[in-house]
Short mmCIF file of C-alpha atoms in Angstrom, two decimals:
data_model
loop_
_atom_site.label_atom_id
_atom_site.label_comp_id
_atom_site.label_asym_id
_atom_site.label_seq_id
_atom_site.Cartn_x
_atom_site.Cartn_y
_atom_site.Cartn_z
CA MET A 1 96.40 170.40 31.62
CA ILE A 2 99.17 168.02 32.69
CA LYS A 3 100.64 168.76 36.08
CA ASP A 4 104.33 169.68 36.20
CA ASN A 5 106.18 166.59 37.43
CA ALA A 6 109.11 168.55 38.88
CA SER A 7 106.82 170.75 40.98
CA MET A 8 104.81 167.75 42.11
CA LEU A 9 107.99 165.91 43.10
CA ILE A 10 109.19 168.83 45.24
CA LYS A 11 105.78 169.18 46.84
CA ASN A 12 105.60 165.45 47.63
CA LYS A 13 109.10 165.45 49.13
CA GLN A 14 108.12 168.37 51.34
CA SER A 15 104.98 166.51 52.40
CA ASP A 16 107.05 163.53 53.51
CA PHE A 17 109.53 165.79 55.28
CA PHE A 18 106.77 167.62 57.13
CA LYS A 19 105.25 164.34 58.31
CA ASN A 20 108.61 163.39 59.82
CA GLY A 21 108.11 166.18 62.37
CA GLU A 22 111.42 168.02 62.08
CA THR A 23 109.73 171.39 61.54
CA LEU A 24 107.65 170.94 64.69
CA HIS A 25 110.67 171.51 66.94
CA ILE A 26 111.03 175.20 67.79
CA ASN A 27 114.80 174.96 68.11
CA ASN A 28 115.04 173.60 64.57
CA ARG A 29 113.04 176.55 63.25
CA LEU A 30 115.14 179.05 65.20
CA LYS A 31 118.35 177.48 63.96
CA ARG A 32 117.28 177.92 60.32
CA LEU A 33 115.96 181.45 60.84
CA LYS A 34 119.24 182.51 62.46
CA ALA A 35 121.12 180.94 59.55
CA LEU A 36 118.87 182.84 57.13
CA LYS A 37 119.71 186.11 58.87
CA LYS A 38 123.42 185.32 58.61
CA SER A 39 123.11 184.48 54.92
CA VAL A 40 121.16 187.67 54.10
CA ASN A 41 123.87 189.73 55.79
CA ALA A 42 126.59 187.82 53.94
CA HIS A 43 124.96 188.38 50.54
CA GLU A 44 123.96 192.01 51.04
CA THR A 45 126.15 193.24 48.16
CA GLU A 46 124.73 190.63 45.76
CA ILE A 47 121.17 191.47 46.79
CA SER A 48 121.77 195.17 46.17
CA SER A 49 123.38 194.54 42.80
CA ALA A 50 120.51 192.29 41.69
CA LEU A 51 117.83 194.79 42.68
CA LYS A 52 119.71 197.57 40.90
CA LYS A 53 119.82 195.51 37.71
CA ASP A 54 116.20 194.41 37.91
CA LEU A 55 114.51 197.66 38.91
CA GLY A 56 117.15 200.39 38.94
CA LYS A 57 116.55 200.95 42.63
CA PRO A 58 118.73 203.46 44.49
CA ALA A 59 121.04 202.01 47.15
CA VAL A 60 119.29 203.70 50.08
CA GLU A 61 115.85 202.39 49.08
CA ILE A 62 117.29 198.91 48.51
CA TRP A 63 118.72 198.75 52.00
CA LEU A 64 115.79 200.35 53.82
CA ALA A 65 112.85 198.84 51.94
CA GLU A 66 114.27 195.45 50.99
CA ILE A 67 117.19 194.29 53.16
CA TYR A 68 116.50 196.06 56.46
CA ILE A 69 112.81 195.10 56.45
CA VAL A 70 113.77 191.42 56.11
CA LEU A 71 116.43 191.60 58.82
CA ASP A 72 114.05 193.43 61.14
CA GLU A 73 111.39 190.78 60.58
CA LEU A 74 113.90 188.04 61.30
CA ASN A 75 115.06 189.74 64.50
CA ASN A 76 111.49 190.11 65.72
CA VAL A 77 110.55 186.51 64.95
CA ILE A 78 113.72 185.05 66.47
CA LYS A 79 113.15 187.07 69.64
CA ASN A 80 109.49 186.10 70.12
CA LEU A 81 109.01 182.68 68.52
CA GLN A 82 109.34 180.64 71.72
CA PHE A 83 106.49 182.61 73.29
CA TRP A 84 104.27 182.63 70.20
CA ALA A 85 104.56 178.87 69.70
CA LYS A 86 103.88 177.94 73.33
CA PRO A 87 100.56 176.16 74.00
CA LYS A 88 98.18 178.42 75.92
CA ARG A 89 95.89 177.23 78.68
CA VAL A 90 92.51 178.96 78.85
CA LYS A 91 89.77 179.00 81.44
CA GLY A 92 87.34 176.10 81.18
CA LYS A 93 83.54 176.04 81.30
CA TRP A 94 81.46 174.76 84.19
CA LEU A 95 80.07 171.92 82.07
CA ASN A 96 83.59 170.51 81.67
CA THR A 97 84.73 171.01 85.26
CA PRO A 98 87.28 169.86 86.24
CA SER A 99 89.38 170.25 83.10
CA LYS A 100 92.47 171.72 81.48
CA ASP A 101 91.60 173.58 78.26
CA TRP A 102 94.39 174.14 75.73
CA ILE A 103 95.04 176.08 72.53
CA VAL A 104 97.95 174.56 70.64
CA PRO A 105 99.50 176.34 67.61
CA GLU A 106 100.30 173.90 64.83
CA PRO A 107 101.56 174.46 61.27
CA PHE A 108 99.33 173.87 58.27
CA GLY A 109 101.94 171.85 56.39
CA VAL A 110 103.26 172.47 52.87
CA THR A 111 102.76 176.08 51.75
CA LEU A 112 103.03 177.78 48.37
CA HIS A 113 104.25 181.38 48.11
CA ILE A 114 104.00 183.37 44.87
CA ALA A 115 105.95 186.63 45.15
CA PRO A 116 105.74 189.85 43.08
CA TRP A 117 108.37 191.89 41.24
CA ASN A 118 108.03 195.34 42.80
CA TYR A 119 109.81 194.41 46.05
CA PRO A 120 111.07 191.03 44.91
CA PHE A 121 113.40 190.33 47.82
CA GLN A 122 111.47 191.66 50.80
CA LEU A 123 108.04 190.41 49.77
CA ALA A 124 109.37 186.95 48.94
CA LEU A 125 111.25 186.47 52.20
CA ASN A 126 108.88 188.08 54.69
CA SER A 127 106.04 185.65 54.08
CA LEU A 128 108.54 182.79 53.98
CA ILE A 129 109.88 183.82 57.40
CA GLY A 130 106.40 183.66 58.91
CA ALA A 131 105.69 180.25 57.38
CA VAL A 132 108.97 178.75 58.60
CA ALA A 133 108.51 180.28 62.05
CA ALA A 134 105.12 178.59 62.30
CA GLY A 135 106.65 175.23 61.34
CA ASN A 136 105.58 174.89 57.71
CA THR A 137 107.55 173.93 54.65
CA VAL A 138 107.67 176.39 51.75
CA VAL A 139 107.72 176.28 47.97
CA LEU A 140 108.54 179.80 46.81
CA LYS A 141 108.08 181.10 43.28
CA PRO A 142 109.80 184.48 42.93
CA SER A 143 108.83 186.81 40.11
CA GLU A 144 110.23 186.10 36.66
CA HIS A 145 110.31 189.88 36.09
CA ALA A 146 113.12 190.25 38.64
CA PRO A 147 115.40 187.41 37.48
CA GLN A 148 118.61 188.66 39.07
CA THR A 149 116.94 188.92 42.47
CA ALA A 150 115.29 185.53 42.04
CA ALA A 151 118.70 183.96 41.43
CA VAL A 152 120.13 185.50 44.61
CA ILE A 153 117.11 184.35 46.62
CA LYS A 154 117.59 180.80 45.34
CA LYS A 155 121.27 180.94 46.31
CA ILE A 156 120.51 182.16 49.84
CA ILE A 157 117.72 179.66 50.42
CA SER A 158 119.80 176.73 49.17
CA GLU A 159 122.54 177.65 51.66
CA VAL A 160 120.13 177.67 54.60
CA PHE A 161 117.43 175.07 53.94
CA PRO A 162 117.25 171.62 52.40
CA GLU A 163 114.87 171.56 49.44
CA THR A 164 112.57 169.37 51.50
CA TRP A 165 112.01 172.33 53.85
CA VAL A 166 112.20 175.38 51.57
CA ALA A 167 112.48 175.18 47.78
CA VAL A 168 112.69 177.98 45.21
CA VAL A 169 110.96 177.26 41.90
CA GLN A 170 111.72 179.70 39.09
CA GLY A 171 109.59 180.29 36.03
CA GLY A 172 106.82 182.35 34.48
CA PRO A 173 103.01 182.20 34.39
CA LYS A 174 103.02 178.59 33.16
CA THR A 175 105.05 177.53 36.19
CA ALA A 176 102.67 179.38 38.51
CA GLU A 177 99.70 177.76 36.80
CA ASN A 178 101.20 174.30 37.23
CA LEU A 179 101.95 174.95 40.89
CA LEU A 180 98.40 176.12 41.53
CA GLN A 181 96.99 172.84 40.23
CA LEU A 182 98.56 171.00 43.14
CA ARG A 183 96.90 170.59 46.50
CA TRP A 184 98.63 172.78 49.08
CA ASP A 185 97.98 173.23 52.78
CA TYR A 186 98.22 177.02 52.43
CA ILE A 187 98.76 179.51 49.59
CA PHE A 188 100.21 183.00 50.04
CA PHE A 189 100.02 185.30 47.02
CA THR A 190 101.18 188.89 46.54
CA GLY A 191 100.28 190.65 43.29
CA GLY A 192 97.43 192.11 41.28
CA ILE A 193 93.69 191.63 41.69
CA LYS A 194 93.21 189.81 38.37
CA VAL A 195 95.75 187.08 39.16
CA GLY A 196 94.65 187.05 42.79
CA LYS A 197 91.19 185.93 41.69
CA LEU A 198 92.74 183.08 39.69
CA VAL A 199 94.72 182.03 42.76
CA ALA A 200 91.56 182.11 44.89
CA LYS A 201 89.73 179.99 42.32
CA ALA A 202 92.53 177.41 42.25
CA ALA A 203 92.64 177.30 46.05
CA ALA A 204 88.87 176.87 46.25
CA ALA A 205 89.09 173.63 44.26
CA HIS A 206 90.88 172.05 47.25
CA LEU A 207 89.41 174.26 50.01
CA THR A 208 92.94 175.53 50.58
CA PRO A 209 93.22 178.52 52.94
CA ILE A 210 94.82 181.58 51.34
CA THR A 211 96.25 185.00 51.97
CA LEU A 212 95.97 187.47 49.09
CA GLU A 213 98.04 190.66 49.31
CA LEU A 214 96.66 192.79 46.48
CA GLY A 215 96.21 196.55 45.95
CA GLY A 216 93.74 199.22 44.94
CA LYS A 217 93.22 202.92 44.38
CA ASN A 218 94.62 204.38 47.59
CA PRO A 219 93.17 207.84 48.32
CA CYS A 220 95.23 210.65 49.80
CA ILE A 221 93.05 213.44 51.23
CA VAL A 222 94.50 216.89 51.87
CA ASP A 223 92.20 219.33 53.64
CA GLN A 224 92.39 223.11 54.08
CA THR A 225 94.26 222.85 57.40
CA ALA A 226 97.04 220.55 56.19
CA ASN A 227 100.69 221.55 56.46
CA ILE A 228 101.25 221.87 52.71
CA LYS A 229 105.05 221.76 52.76
CA VAL A 230 105.26 218.60 54.85
CA SER A 231 102.27 217.01 53.11
CA ALA A 232 103.77 217.56 49.66
CA ARG A 233 107.14 216.17 50.74
CA ARG A 234 105.66 213.02 52.19
CA ILE A 235 103.19 212.46 49.35
CA ALA A 236 105.88 212.94 46.68
CA TRP A 237 108.24 210.60 48.52
CA GLY A 238 105.58 207.91 48.85
CA LYS A 239 104.30 208.28 45.30
CA TYR A 240 107.57 208.34 43.38
CA MET A 241 109.67 205.95 45.46
CA ASN A 242 110.35 202.81 43.41
CA CYS A 243 108.91 204.71 40.44
CA GLY A 244 105.43 204.45 41.92
CA GLN A 245 105.47 200.65 41.94
CA ILE A 246 104.27 200.23 45.53
CA CYS A 247 100.92 198.74 46.47
CA MET A 248 100.65 201.23 49.36
CA SER A 249 101.58 204.39 47.46
CA PRO A 250 99.01 207.20 47.12
CA ASP A 251 97.07 206.43 43.95
CA TYR A 252 95.40 209.83 43.75
CA VAL A 253 95.21 213.04 45.78
CA LEU A 254 91.91 214.59 46.79
CA VAL A 255 92.67 218.17 47.84
CA GLN A 256 90.43 220.94 49.16
CA LYS A 257 89.93 223.61 46.50
CA SER A 258 91.50 226.45 48.51
CA LYS A 259 94.76 224.48 48.88
CA SER A 260 95.02 222.92 45.43
CA GLU A 261 97.37 225.44 43.81
CA ALA A 262 99.64 225.56 46.84
CA LEU A 263 99.84 221.76 47.00
CA ILE A 264 100.60 221.38 43.29
CA THR A 265 103.35 224.02 43.53
CA ALA A 266 104.81 222.30 46.59
CA LEU A 267 104.69 218.88 44.91
CA LYS A 268 106.61 220.23 41.92
CA SER A 269 109.23 221.72 44.23
CA GLU A 270 109.63 218.45 46.12
CA ILE A 271 110.09 216.46 42.91
CA VAL A 272 112.88 218.81 41.84
CA ARG A 273 114.43 218.74 45.31
CA MET A 274 114.44 214.92 45.41
CA TYR A 275 115.31 214.07 41.81
CA GLY A 276 116.61 217.27 40.21
CA GLU A 277 115.44 219.03 37.07
CA ASP A 278 116.03 215.85 35.05
CA PRO A 279 115.02 212.78 37.10
CA MET A 280 116.36 210.50 34.38
CA LYS A 281 119.85 211.46 35.54
CA SER A 282 119.06 210.98 39.22
CA GLU A 283 120.62 208.03 41.03
CA ASP A 284 117.70 208.14 43.46
CA TYR A 285 114.95 207.56 40.90
CA ALA A 286 114.14 203.95 40.03
CA ARG A 287 112.89 202.47 36.76
CA LEU A 288 109.75 200.65 35.73
CA VAL A 289 110.00 196.88 35.72
CA HIS A 290 109.89 196.40 31.93
CA GLU A 291 109.06 198.15 28.64
CA LYS A 292 105.52 196.76 28.64
CA HIS A 293 104.77 198.50 31.93
CA ALA A 294 106.41 201.71 30.69
CA THR A 295 104.22 201.60 27.59
CA ALA A 296 101.14 201.17 29.77
CA MET A 297 102.08 204.31 31.73
CA VAL A 298 102.63 206.27 28.51
CA ASN A 299 99.22 205.17 27.23
CA LEU A 300 97.61 206.42 30.44
CA LEU A 301 99.14 209.85 29.85
CA GLU A 302 97.60 210.24 26.42
CA GLY A 303 95.15 213.14 26.40
CA GLN A 304 95.71 213.99 30.07
CA ASP A 305 96.04 217.49 31.53
CA ILE A 306 99.70 217.25 32.55
CA LEU A 307 100.70 219.74 35.23
CA TYR A 308 104.26 218.49 35.62
CA GLY A 309 106.51 215.84 34.10
CA GLY A 310 105.15 213.61 31.39
CA LYS A 311 108.50 212.81 29.78
CA TYR A 312 109.36 209.21 29.03
CA ASP A 313 111.81 206.81 27.41
CA VAL A 314 110.13 203.45 27.04
CA GLN A 315 113.27 201.63 25.92
CA ASN A 316 115.00 202.64 29.15
CA ARG A 317 111.86 201.90 31.23
CA TYR A 318 111.68 205.54 32.25
CA VAL A 319 108.62 207.66 32.95
CA ALA A 320 109.24 210.93 34.78
CA PRO A 321 107.50 211.81 38.05
CA THR A 322 104.25 213.23 36.71
CA ILE A 323 101.33 215.22 38.09
CA ILE A 324 98.04 215.44 36.20
CA SER A 325 94.74 217.21 36.81
CA VAL A 326 91.61 215.04 36.77
CA ASN A 327 88.09 216.44 36.71
CA ASN A 328 85.95 213.31 36.63
CA LEU A 329 86.02 209.69 37.71
CA ASP A 330 85.39 208.45 34.16
CA ASN A 331 88.97 209.36 33.24
CA ILE A 332 90.84 206.19 32.21
CA ILE A 333 93.48 206.77 34.86
CA MET A 334 90.81 206.58 37.56
CA GLN A 335 89.59 203.12 36.53
CA ASP A 336 92.31 200.91 38.03
CA GLU A 337 95.33 201.07 40.32
CA ILE A 338 98.03 203.08 38.49
CA PHE A 339 101.14 201.38 39.93
CA GLY A 340 103.46 203.94 38.39
CA PRO A 341 104.81 207.50 38.76
CA ILE A 342 101.63 209.36 37.72
CA LEU A 343 99.77 211.31 40.41
CA PRO A 344 96.22 212.47 39.60
CA ILE A 345 95.03 215.55 41.49
CA LEU A 346 91.29 215.79 42.14
CA ILE A 347 89.74 218.84 43.78
CA TYR A 348 86.85 218.84 46.22
CA ASP A 349 84.89 221.82 47.49
CA ASN A 350 82.33 220.28 49.82
CA GLU A 351 83.48 217.60 52.27
CA ASN A 352 80.54 215.40 51.29
CA GLU A 353 82.32 214.90 47.96
CA ILE A 354 85.11 213.04 49.76
CA ASP A 355 82.82 210.19 50.77
CA GLN A 356 81.23 210.05 47.32
CA ILE A 357 84.58 209.72 45.56
CA ILE A 358 86.08 207.19 47.98
CA GLN A 359 82.95 205.04 47.98
CA HIS A 360 82.95 205.03 44.18
CA TYR A 361 85.86 202.54 44.39
CA ASP A 362 86.43 199.18 46.02
CA LYS A 363 88.00 199.16 49.46
CA PRO A 364 91.64 200.28 49.10
CA LEU A 365 94.75 198.74 50.60
CA SER A 366 95.85 202.09 52.07
CA PHE A 367 94.08 205.27 53.15
CA TYR A 368 95.79 208.60 53.87
CA VAL A 369 94.56 211.86 55.38
CA PHE A 370 96.58 215.07 55.75
CA SER A 371 94.97 217.48 58.19
CA GLU A 372 95.62 219.41 61.39
CA ARG A 373 92.05 218.68 62.48
CA LYS A 374 92.70 215.58 64.55
CA LYS A 375 89.08 214.86 65.37
CA TRP A 376 87.98 215.19 61.74
CA ALA A 377 90.88 213.10 60.45
CA ASN A 378 90.24 210.32 62.96
CA LYS A 379 86.56 210.36 62.07
CA LEU A 380 87.46 209.74 58.41
CA MET A 381 89.88 206.97 59.36
CA LYS A 382 87.21 205.19 61.39
CA LYS A 383 84.42 205.72 58.87
CA HIS A 384 85.97 204.17 55.79
CA SER A 385 87.11 200.59 55.21
CA TYR A 386 90.69 199.89 54.05
CA GLY A 387 93.66 197.69 54.84
CA GLY A 388 95.84 200.17 56.70
CA GLY A 389 96.30 203.91 56.78
CA MET A 390 97.93 206.99 58.23
CA ILE A 391 97.18 210.53 59.28
CA ASN A 392 99.78 213.04 58.02
CA ASP A 393 102.08 210.46 56.42
CA VAL A 394 102.13 207.62 53.90
CA ILE A 395 103.44 204.05 53.58
CA VAL A 396 105.57 203.79 56.75
CA TYR A 397 102.82 202.14 58.79
CA PHE A 398 104.02 199.07 56.90
CA THR A 399 107.21 198.99 59.00
CA ASN A 400 105.50 198.44 62.37
CA GLN A 401 105.38 194.68 62.95
CA ARG A 402 102.89 195.17 65.77
CA LEU A 403 100.34 196.20 63.15
CA PRO A 404 98.70 193.63 60.87
CA PHE A 405 99.34 194.34 57.19
CA GLY A 406 96.78 193.28 54.62
CA GLY A 407 93.85 194.36 52.52
CA VAL A 408 90.09 194.02 52.67
CA GLY A 409 87.65 193.16 49.90
CA ASN A 410 89.32 193.62 46.51
CA SER A 411 92.55 194.82 48.13
CA GLY A 412 93.23 191.51 49.80
CA VAL A 413 92.37 188.64 52.10
CA GLY A 414 94.18 188.06 55.40
CA CYS A 415 97.19 189.79 56.91
CA TYR A 416 100.77 189.23 58.01
CA HIS A 417 103.92 190.80 59.58
CA GLY A 418 105.37 189.92 62.97
CA LYS A 419 103.07 187.77 65.10
CA TYR A 420 100.35 188.17 62.46
CA SER A 421 102.57 186.21 60.06
CA PHE A 422 102.94 183.45 62.64
CA ASN A 423 99.16 183.46 63.15
CA THR A 424 98.48 183.38 59.41
CA PHE A 425 100.49 180.20 58.92
CA THR A 426 99.21 178.57 62.11
CA HIS A 427 96.16 176.46 62.83
CA LEU A 428 95.04 176.99 66.42
CA LYS A 429 94.14 173.52 67.60
CA SER A 430 92.09 173.18 70.77
CA TYR A 431 91.60 170.27 73.12
CA VAL A 432 90.25 169.65 76.62
CA GLU A 433 91.86 167.34 79.19
CA ARG A 434 89.36 165.71 81.61
CA THR A 435 89.62 163.48 84.66
CA THR A 436 87.45 160.44 85.41
CA TRP A 437 86.93 160.87 89.14
CA PHE A 438 84.04 163.35 88.70
CA ASP A 439 81.23 162.15 86.42
CA PRO A 440 77.73 163.37 87.41
CA ILE A 441 75.06 160.97 86.21
CA GLN A 442 72.67 163.85 85.40
CA ARG A 443 74.61 164.43 82.20
CA TYR A 444 73.44 161.17 80.67
CA ALA A 445 70.15 159.70 79.48
CA PRO A 446 67.62 158.88 80.72
CA TYR A 447 67.36 162.52 81.77
CA GLY A 448 64.07 162.31 83.62
CA LYS A 449 63.64 164.90 86.36
CA SER A 450 67.32 165.88 86.41
CA PHE A 451 67.14 168.13 83.33
CA PRO A 452 65.34 171.12 84.98
CA LEU A 453 68.00 171.12 87.70
CA LEU A 454 70.75 170.99 85.08
CA GLN A 455 69.12 173.90 83.25
CA LYS A 456 69.10 176.01 86.41
CA ILE A 457 72.74 175.23 87.13
CA LEU A 458 73.86 176.06 83.59
CA ARG A 459 71.87 179.32 83.53
CA PHE A 460 73.42 180.32 86.84
CA PHE A 461 76.99 179.74 85.65
CA SER A 462 76.48 181.24 82.17
#
């Protein structure tokens, strides 16, 4: 395959710009990040309009989950960057005494970011913010499935950064494929597992470090002690927000048999309360990204035991909030991440079944437990492996920048948010500063009888 000349030209220009050292100055980074914050605020109406056109998102969800998250990330980075980027002196070892031992954060260089369509503004900018804060340059490819949002992102970025620092490259899979052929200093990808593996393979060809933000089948366990009303409200909110197109949303519910009917009834009530009797008319219910994805959801519903919902209009990218009953893990809907507004309900009787079902799948991105038994819930949280999780709530752990966000195994590689974003895009370089006035001869050959003494000294100070 022939490499895309335009992409290569941008990448080469960024390489030259990075070598000039302008991004190494903290004040230069802060100046651009502050300008980015100003530009996001100035274009808030355009951002909202674009997201509404692309995904039918309600205004409240647009502001909270797209715009506010970006502004909050910017505020946090601007406030803390001077401290994060400062070289740190650490205690030396006896063998090097006297010395000054340093850890110096340095940027990787030219980074590639491939963003998804489900949160096309927030997920594109948040990784970019971390990369710029760490002193890297960025080539960003927003999703072609959110074209209006991609256009606004390009407009904002072009106002704030020269193309030699941050460039937005628009296009589809072919563009992404061409970009991945180039040798980058770091690649950050958010999307599905299948494409994530292709990104990892492309990165491996150049030994390029990567972060993969993927997904998985996120379990939501509801035991017999759970507050059913609150649990149902929070589960329904997390599942049907953005029409289920959230990598952290509950993929399926695993409920204790004695509480199953009560939970299903409460979930139905919450759907009606949030979106009305006809969610298609609700201004608070989003749409699927395109007809192809809507068709995929409809196909998943074929032959299912539908407890609620199930209505659809593929042409209008609409699938109603739906609840289905699932009796076995061979069901087609239990094979892969759903990424849509269909919530399977599985029932367990014995608590040993919980482990069996969860361990049937790869490690999920998110893990949720609803229970009033704190000790039991914490035991589950510590026992299983996942990216991030919550007890008695869903999704909102994502908003705490003090927590690393990322998957494990098939749900992702690496993490970001807040200082973790800075760390992700930073190489920690170490060096030791020595003097020449102290230079014991026992260190050097011929060692002779001095080695036993050196051994004793080193053992003593170890």
